[in-house]
């Protein structure tokens, strides 16, 4: 599996529970990242294009609200599998890091 950038992972995770339009994804990514990652529209739509080309997301529907077109995107089954695999990979890395930190403390290397 090709690895994901943090932004791509957060976009996919932001679509995991429901379809969202661009601005909804921007706010969801900010929330998921603890307000650490802020996507610009150009960055978001370039990432959505790449993720669509990989079959991980797809447009679901278009709506017009206040005269503006909103395109909603949804996570595909393949995208959900990638989010699951990436989540497991990151959790494994976090467990390994915690074990090493515990070992460091046991050896009296802190301070």
Short mmCIF file of C-alpha atoms in Angstrom, two decimals:
data_model
loop_
_atom_site.label_atom_id
_atom_site.label_comp_id
_atom_site.label_asym_id
_atom_site.label_seq_id
_atom_site.Cartn_x
_atom_site.Cartn_y
_atom_site.Cartn_z
CA UNK A 1 0.00 0.00 0.00
CA UNK A 2 1.26 3.45 -0.89
CA UNK A 3 1.54 5.58 2.24
CA UNK A 4 -0.72 8.56 2.77
CA UNK A 5 0.23 12.08 3.67
CA UNK A 6 -1.25 13.34 6.91
CA UNK A 7 -3.57 15.61 4.94
CA UNK A 8 -4.86 12.76 2.78
CA UNK A 9 -5.36 10.55 5.81
CA UNK A 10 -7.34 13.29 7.57
CA UNK A 11 -9.47 13.90 4.46
CA UNK A 12 -10.30 10.20 4.22
CA UNK A 13 -11.00 10.02 7.96
CA UNK A 14 -13.21 13.10 7.62
CA UNK A 15 -15.34 11.21 5.11
CA UNK A 16 -15.52 8.01 7.14
CA UNK A 17 -18.82 8.74 8.86
CA UNK A 18 -20.68 10.71 6.17
CA UNK A 19 -20.32 12.47 2.81
CA UNK A 20 -19.12 16.06 3.04
CA UNK A 21 -18.62 19.03 0.74
CA UNK A 22 -15.38 21.01 0.54
CA UNK A 23 -15.96 23.45 3.38
CA UNK A 24 -17.32 20.65 5.55
CA UNK A 25 -14.11 18.72 4.92
CA UNK A 26 -11.94 21.73 5.77
CA UNK A 27 -13.66 22.10 9.13
CA UNK A 28 -13.66 18.34 9.79
CA UNK A 29 -9.92 18.05 9.08
CA UNK A 30 -9.25 20.94 11.46
CA UNK A 31 -11.35 19.24 14.15
CA UNK A 32 -9.75 15.81 13.63
CA UNK A 33 -6.27 17.31 13.86
CA UNK A 34 -6.99 19.26 17.03
CA UNK A 35 -7.01 22.46 14.96
CA UNK A 36 -3.43 21.78 13.85
CA UNK A 37 -4.06 21.16 10.12
CA UNK A 38 -5.83 23.85 8.10
CA UNK A 39 -6.45 23.03 4.45
CA UNK A 40 -6.67 25.68 1.77
CA UNK A 41 -9.29 25.11 -0.89
CA UNK A 42 -6.66 24.54 -3.59
CA UNK A 43 -4.87 21.95 -1.43
CA UNK A 44 -8.13 20.19 -0.59
CA UNK A 45 -9.36 19.92 -4.17
CA UNK A 46 -5.96 18.76 -5.47
CA UNK A 47 -5.95 16.04 -2.79
CA UNK A 48 -9.55 15.07 -3.60
CA UNK A 49 -8.55 14.73 -7.27
CA UNK A 50 -5.67 12.40 -6.36
CA UNK A 51 -7.81 10.39 -3.94
CA UNK A 52 -10.57 10.10 -6.56
CA UNK A 53 -8.05 8.91 -9.16
CA UNK A 54 -6.93 6.21 -6.69
CA UNK A 55 -10.55 5.12 -6.16
CA UNK A 56 -10.53 6.07 -2.47
CA UNK A 57 -13.23 8.76 -2.68
CA UNK A 58 -15.89 9.61 -5.21
CA UNK A 59 -18.29 12.45 -5.81
CA UNK A 60 -21.69 11.60 -4.35
CA UNK A 61 -23.92 14.48 -5.36
CA UNK A 62 -24.01 18.15 -6.24
CA UNK A 63 -26.28 20.67 -4.52
CA UNK A 64 -26.82 24.35 -5.11
CA UNK A 65 -27.00 26.41 -1.92
CA UNK A 66 -27.32 30.20 -2.04
CA UNK A 67 -26.46 30.09 -5.74
CA UNK A 68 -23.22 28.16 -5.12
CA UNK A 69 -22.51 24.63 -6.23
CA UNK A 70 -21.50 22.23 -3.48
CA UNK A 71 -20.09 18.88 -4.47
CA UNK A 72 -20.30 16.20 -1.81
CA UNK A 73 -17.69 13.45 -1.66
CA UNK A 74 -17.96 10.04 -0.06
CA UNK A 75 -15.45 7.44 1.05
CA UNK A 76 -15.39 4.30 -1.08
CA UNK A 77 -14.98 0.81 0.36
CA UNK A 78 -11.38 0.88 -0.88
CA UNK A 79 -10.89 4.20 0.92
CA UNK A 80 -12.31 2.77 4.13
CA UNK A 81 -9.89 -0.15 3.88
CA UNK A 82 -6.98 2.28 3.46
CA UNK A 83 -8.09 4.29 6.51
CA UNK A 84 -8.35 1.08 8.53
CA UNK A 85 -4.91 -0.15 7.43
CA UNK A 86 -3.29 3.24 8.06
CA UNK A 87 -4.92 3.48 11.48
CA UNK A 88 -3.56 0.05 12.41
CA UNK A 89 -0.11 0.96 11.11
CA UNK A 90 -0.02 4.17 13.15
CA UNK A 91 -1.33 2.41 16.26
CA UNK A 92 1.45 -0.18 15.92
CA UNK A 93 4.06 2.56 15.65
CA UNK A 94 2.62 4.31 18.71
CA UNK A 95 2.74 1.04 20.70
CA UNK A 96 6.37 0.49 19.68
CA UNK A 97 7.31 4.04 20.70
CA UNK A 98 5.59 3.62 24.08
CA UNK A 99 7.50 0.38 24.70
CA UNK A 100 10.77 2.13 23.95
CA UNK A 101 9.92 5.04 26.23
CA UNK A 102 9.06 2.60 29.02
CA UNK A 103 12.38 0.83 28.43
CA UNK A 104 14.17 4.18 28.56
CA UNK A 105 12.58 4.94 31.93
CA UNK A 106 13.50 1.46 33.23
CA UNK A 107 17.11 2.02 32.26
CA UNK A 108 17.15 5.39 34.01
CA UNK A 109 17.97 7.25 30.81
CA UNK A 110 15.53 10.10 31.34
CA UNK A 111 16.54 13.47 32.70
#
